[in-house]
GROMACS .gro file of N, CA and C in nm:
model
  228
    1MET      N    1  -7.101  -7.127 -11.546
    1MET     CA    2  -7.066  -7.264 -11.620
    1MET      C    3  -7.128  -7.390 -11.516
    2GLU      N    4  -7.204  -7.418 -11.556
    2GLU     CA    5  -7.209  -7.585 -11.497
    2GLU      C    6  -7.107  -7.637 -11.443
    3LYS      N    7  -7.090  -7.719 -11.326
    3LYS     CA    8  -7.002  -7.812 -11.343
    3LYS      C    9  -7.058  -7.918 -11.269
    4HIS      N   10  -7.011  -8.048 -11.280
    4HIS     CA   11  -7.039  -8.169 -11.240
    4HIS      C   12  -6.934  -8.227 -11.110
    5ASP      N   13  -7.066  -8.276 -11.005
    5ASP     CA   14  -6.977  -8.294 -10.895
    5ASP      C   15  -6.995  -8.455 -10.877
    6ASP      N   16  -6.907  -8.516 -10.891
    6ASP     CA   17  -6.946  -8.667 -10.873
    6ASP      C   18  -6.950  -8.706 -10.753
    7GLY      N   19  -6.922  -8.646 -10.636
    7GLY     CA   20  -6.938  -8.684 -10.537
    7GLY      C   21  -6.833  -8.812 -10.479
    8ALA      N   22  -6.720  -8.858 -10.550
    8ALA     CA   23  -6.609  -8.992 -10.523
    8ALA      C   24  -6.562  -8.899 -10.430
    9SER      N   25  -6.498  -8.794 -10.386
    9SER     CA   26  -6.444  -8.835 -10.292
    9SER      C   27  -6.518  -8.790 -10.165
   10LYS      N   28  -6.425  -8.882 -10.012
   10LYS     CA   29  -6.468  -8.901  -9.914
   10LYS      C   30  -6.390  -8.779  -9.817
   11ALA      N   31  -6.280  -8.755  -9.873
   11ALA     CA   32  -6.199  -8.684  -9.787
   11ALA      C   33  -6.143  -8.567  -9.795
   12GLY      N   34  -6.290  -8.496  -9.846
   12GLY     CA   35  -6.264  -8.340  -9.867
   12GLY      C   36  -6.212  -8.293 -10.004
   13ALA      N   37  -6.178  -8.380 -10.074
   13ALA     CA   38  -6.129  -8.297 -10.191
   13ALA      C   39  -6.250  -8.363 -10.290
   14ARG      N   40  -6.240  -8.272 -10.407
   14ARG     CA   41  -6.375  -8.311 -10.501
   14ARG      C   42  -6.356  -8.290 -10.657
   15LYS      N   43  -6.353  -8.391 -10.697
   15LYS     CA   44  -6.380  -8.426 -10.853
   15LYS      C   45  -6.474  -8.337 -10.944
   16ILE      N   46  -6.395  -8.250 -11.022
   16ILE     CA   47  -6.520  -8.180 -11.103
   16ILE      C   48  -6.477  -8.177 -11.205
   17ALA      N   49  -6.612  -8.260 -11.292
   17ALA     CA   50  -6.547  -8.253 -11.466
   17ALA      C   51  -6.599  -8.162 -11.521
   18MET      N   52  -6.586  -8.100 -11.601
   18MET     CA   53  -6.629  -7.985 -11.758
   18MET      C   54  -6.768  -8.079 -11.814
   19MET      N   55  -6.853  -8.037 -11.807
   19MET     CA   56  -6.990  -8.078 -11.888
   19MET      C   57  -7.001  -8.039 -12.048
   20GLY      N   58  -7.044  -8.141 -12.137
   20GLY     CA   59  -7.090  -8.089 -12.297
   20GLY      C   60  -7.098  -8.012 -12.341
   21PRO      N   61  -7.211  -7.942 -12.266
   21PRO     CA   62  -7.235  -7.830 -12.338
   21PRO      C   63  -7.129  -7.705 -12.316
   22ASP      N   64  -7.049  -7.705 -12.204
   22ASP     CA   65  -6.993  -7.591 -12.156
   22ASP      C   66  -6.831  -7.617 -12.272
   23ILE      N   67  -6.790  -7.751 -12.267
   23ILE     CA   68  -6.712  -7.817 -12.350
   23ILE      C   69  -6.716  -7.683 -12.500
   24GLU      N   70  -6.866  -7.755 -12.525
   24GLU     CA   71  -6.896  -7.715 -12.647
   24GLU      C   72  -6.898  -7.509 -12.676
   25ALA      N   73  -6.986  -7.483 -12.552
   25ALA     CA   74  -6.971  -7.323 -12.577
   25ALA      C   75  -6.830  -7.277 -12.540
   26LEU      N   76  -6.715  -7.307 -12.517
   26LEU     CA   77  -6.617  -7.257 -12.466
   26LEU      C   78  -6.545  -7.279 -12.574
   27SER      N   79  -6.546  -7.385 -12.688
   27SER     CA   80  -6.482  -7.365 -12.793
   27SER      C   81  -6.518  -7.282 -12.892
   28ARG      N   82  -6.672  -7.284 -12.906
   28ARG     CA   83  -6.743  -7.188 -12.983
   28ARG      C   84  -6.727  -7.059 -12.971
   29LYS      N   85  -6.672  -7.044 -12.822
   29LYS     CA   86  -6.602  -6.862 -12.812
   29LYS      C   87  -6.469  -6.850 -12.874
   30ALA      N   88  -6.423  -6.963 -12.855
   30ALA     CA   89  -6.244  -6.934 -12.881
   30ALA      C   90  -6.265  -6.941 -13.017
   31PHE      N   91  -6.311  -7.072 -13.124
   31PHE     CA   92  -6.315  -7.060 -13.284
   31PHE      C   93  -6.491  -7.046 -13.316
   32PRO      N   94  -6.503  -6.900 -13.289
   32PRO     CA   95  -6.651  -6.880 -13.371
   32PRO      C   96  -6.688  -6.935 -13.487
   33GLU      N   97  -6.604  -6.950 -13.556
   33GLU     CA   98  -6.619  -6.952 -13.732
   33GLU      C   99  -6.625  -7.160 -13.753
   34ALA      N  100  -6.595  -7.179 -13.658
   34ALA     CA  101  -6.526  -7.355 -13.637
   34ALA      C  102  -6.666  -7.436 -13.632
   35LYS      N  103  -6.624  -7.522 -13.670
   35LYS     CA  104  -6.760  -7.683 -13.672
   35LYS      C  105  -6.709  -7.759 -13.536
   36VAL      N  106  -6.808  -7.714 -13.437
   36VAL     CA  107  -6.810  -7.807 -13.285
   36VAL      C  108  -6.888  -7.911 -13.291
   37SER      N  109  -6.847  -8.027 -13.229
   37SER     CA  110  -6.952  -8.116 -13.204
   37SER      C  111  -6.881  -8.204 -13.078
   38VAL      N  112  -6.993  -8.185 -12.990
   38VAL     CA  113  -6.938  -8.271 -12.821
   38VAL      C  114  -6.976  -8.432 -12.828
   39ALA      N  115  -6.915  -8.502 -12.769
   39ALA     CA  116  -7.034  -8.647 -12.741
   39ALA      C  117  -6.973  -8.729 -12.634
   40ASP      N  118  -7.067  -8.751 -12.563
   40ASP     CA  119  -7.030  -8.818 -12.422
   40ASP      C  120  -7.014  -8.944 -12.435
   41LEU      N  121  -6.857  -9.008 -12.419
   41LEU     CA  122  -6.854  -9.139 -12.489
   41LEU      C  123  -6.931  -9.245 -12.399
   42ALA      N  124  -6.907  -9.206 -12.230
   42ALA     CA  125  -6.986  -9.308 -12.218
   42ALA      C  126  -7.104  -9.343 -12.133
   43GLY      N  127  -7.132  -9.214 -12.209
   43GLY     CA  128  -7.314  -9.195 -12.138
   43GLY      C  129  -7.286  -9.137 -12.002
   44ASP      N  130  -7.197  -9.134 -11.941
   44ASP     CA  131  -7.170  -9.096 -11.750
   44ASP      C  132  -7.174  -8.929 -11.740
   45GLY      N  133  -7.154  -8.858 -11.847
   45GLY     CA  134  -7.089  -8.721 -11.823
   45GLY      C  135  -6.992  -8.653 -11.784
   46ASP      N  136  -6.926  -8.768 -11.793
   46ASP     CA  137  -6.747  -8.701 -11.748
   46ASP      C  138  -6.646  -8.738 -11.890
   47HIS      N  139  -6.679  -8.823 -11.971
   47HIS     CA  140  -6.584  -8.860 -12.063
   47HIS      C  141  -6.627  -8.814 -12.211
   48HIS      N  142  -6.598  -8.742 -12.231
   48HIS     CA  143  -6.636  -8.634 -12.380
   48HIS      C  144  -6.511  -8.650 -12.446
   49GLY      N  145  -6.610  -8.639 -12.606
   49GLY     CA  146  -6.478  -8.678 -12.694
   49GLY      C  147  -6.569  -8.518 -12.807
   50ALA      N  148  -6.448  -8.475 -12.802
   50ALA     CA  149  -6.518  -8.298 -12.907
   50ALA      C  150  -6.414  -8.289 -13.035
   51ARG      N  151  -6.494  -8.237 -13.130
   51ARG     CA  152  -6.421  -8.288 -13.238
   51ARG      C  153  -6.423  -8.097 -13.285
   52VAL      N  154  -6.281  -8.022 -13.296
   52VAL     CA  155  -6.340  -7.872 -13.301
   52VAL      C  156  -6.262  -7.903 -13.464
   53ILE      N  157  -6.322  -7.808 -13.559
   53ILE     CA  158  -6.255  -7.775 -13.672
   53ILE      C  159  -6.311  -7.629 -13.752
   54PRO      N  160  -6.198  -7.566 -13.656
   54PRO     CA  161  -6.176  -7.385 -13.684
   54PRO      C  162  -6.118  -7.402 -13.887
   55LEU      N  163  -6.162  -7.309 -13.938
   55LEU     CA  164  -6.123  -7.263 -14.075
   55LEU      C  165  -6.001  -7.232 -14.086
   56ALA      N  166  -5.942  -7.191 -14.001
   56ALA     CA  167  -5.796  -7.149 -14.016
   56ALA      C  168  -5.720  -7.229 -14.016
   57PHE      N  169  -5.757  -7.365 -13.955
   57PHE     CA  170  -5.659  -7.503 -13.994
   57PHE      C  171  -5.690  -7.569 -14.090
   58THR      N  172  -5.614  -7.578 -14.187
   58THR     CA  173  -5.667  -7.712 -14.311
   58THR      C  174  -5.615  -7.799 -14.246
   59ILE      N  175  -5.499  -7.832 -14.158
   59ILE     CA  176  -5.464  -7.977 -14.136
   59ILE      C  177  -5.452  -7.970 -13.977
   60LYS      N  178  -5.428  -8.099 -13.951
   60LYS     CA  179  -5.420  -8.089 -13.828
   60LYS      C  180  -5.286  -8.112 -13.761
   61SER      N  181  -5.230  -8.061 -13.671
   61SER     CA  182  -5.092  -8.015 -13.599
   61SER      C  183  -5.103  -7.981 -13.503
   62ARG      N  184  -4.970  -7.984 -13.418
   62ARG     CA  185  -4.942  -8.007 -13.283
   62ARG      C  186  -5.020  -7.827 -13.228
   63SER      N  187  -5.012  -7.750 -13.329
   63SER     CA  188  -5.019  -7.594 -13.300
   63SER      C  189  -5.131  -7.605 -13.316
   64SER      N  190  -5.201  -7.664 -13.393
   64SER     CA  191  -5.365  -7.631 -13.346
   64SER      C  192  -5.430  -7.682 -13.261
   65ILE      N  193  -5.389  -7.854 -13.234
   65ILE     CA  194  -5.440  -7.906 -13.107
   65ILE      C  195  -5.394  -7.854 -12.983
   66ARG      N  196  -5.308  -7.789 -12.960
   66ARG     CA  197  -5.284  -7.709 -12.858
   66ARG      C  198  -5.388  -7.606 -12.824
   67CYS      N  199  -5.392  -7.519 -12.945
   67CYS     CA  200  -5.492  -7.402 -12.929
   67CYS      C  201  -5.647  -7.423 -12.877
   68VAL      N  202  -5.700  -7.525 -12.902
   68VAL     CA  203  -5.821  -7.603 -12.840
   68VAL      C  204  -5.776  -7.641 -12.724
   69CYS      N  205  -5.680  -7.734 -12.694
   69CYS     CA  206  -5.639  -7.771 -12.565
   69CYS      C  207  -5.624  -7.619 -12.469
   70ASP      N  208  -5.609  -7.510 -12.474
   70ASP     CA  209  -5.555  -7.359 -12.414
   70ASP      C  210  -5.653  -7.347 -12.412
   71ALA      N  211  -5.747  -7.310 -12.517
   71ALA     CA  212  -5.908  -7.327 -12.513
   71ALA      C  213  -5.985  -7.334 -12.375
   72GLN      N  214  -5.909  -7.486 -12.369
   72GLN     CA  215  -6.040  -7.521 -12.275
   72GLN      C  216  -6.002  -7.552 -12.123
   73ARG      N  217  -5.826  -7.461 -12.117
   73ARG     CA  218  -5.788  -7.482 -11.987
   73ARG      C  219  -5.787  -7.372 -11.912
   74ASP      N  220  -5.776  -7.277 -12.010
   74ASP     CA  221  -5.789  -7.066 -11.976
   74ASP      C  222  -5.953  -7.047 -11.922
   75ASN      N  223  -6.035  -7.127 -12.018
   75ASN     CA  224  -6.161  -7.064 -11.986
   75ASN      C  225  -6.244  -7.199 -11.816
   76GLY      N  226  -6.195  -7.297 -11.830
   76GLY     CA  227  -6.256  -7.416 -11.764
   76GLY      C  228  -6.182  -7.404 -11.597
   0.00000   0.00000   0.00000
């Protein structure tokens, strides 16, 4: 999986952001039947918006949002 190192840290700690294609791939893996779209919101590769619409979720709920967040955290 591709990672982005922005080189922002000079003290040894590195800030690593997940890339848009990785976000999309992880979302598609977790929800293969879903409509998935990812957009680079700021054009900098560090700020993405993702829309994941699984067929299993007919309404927005905290549990559906939690499932999407958990899929990203567990695999990224």
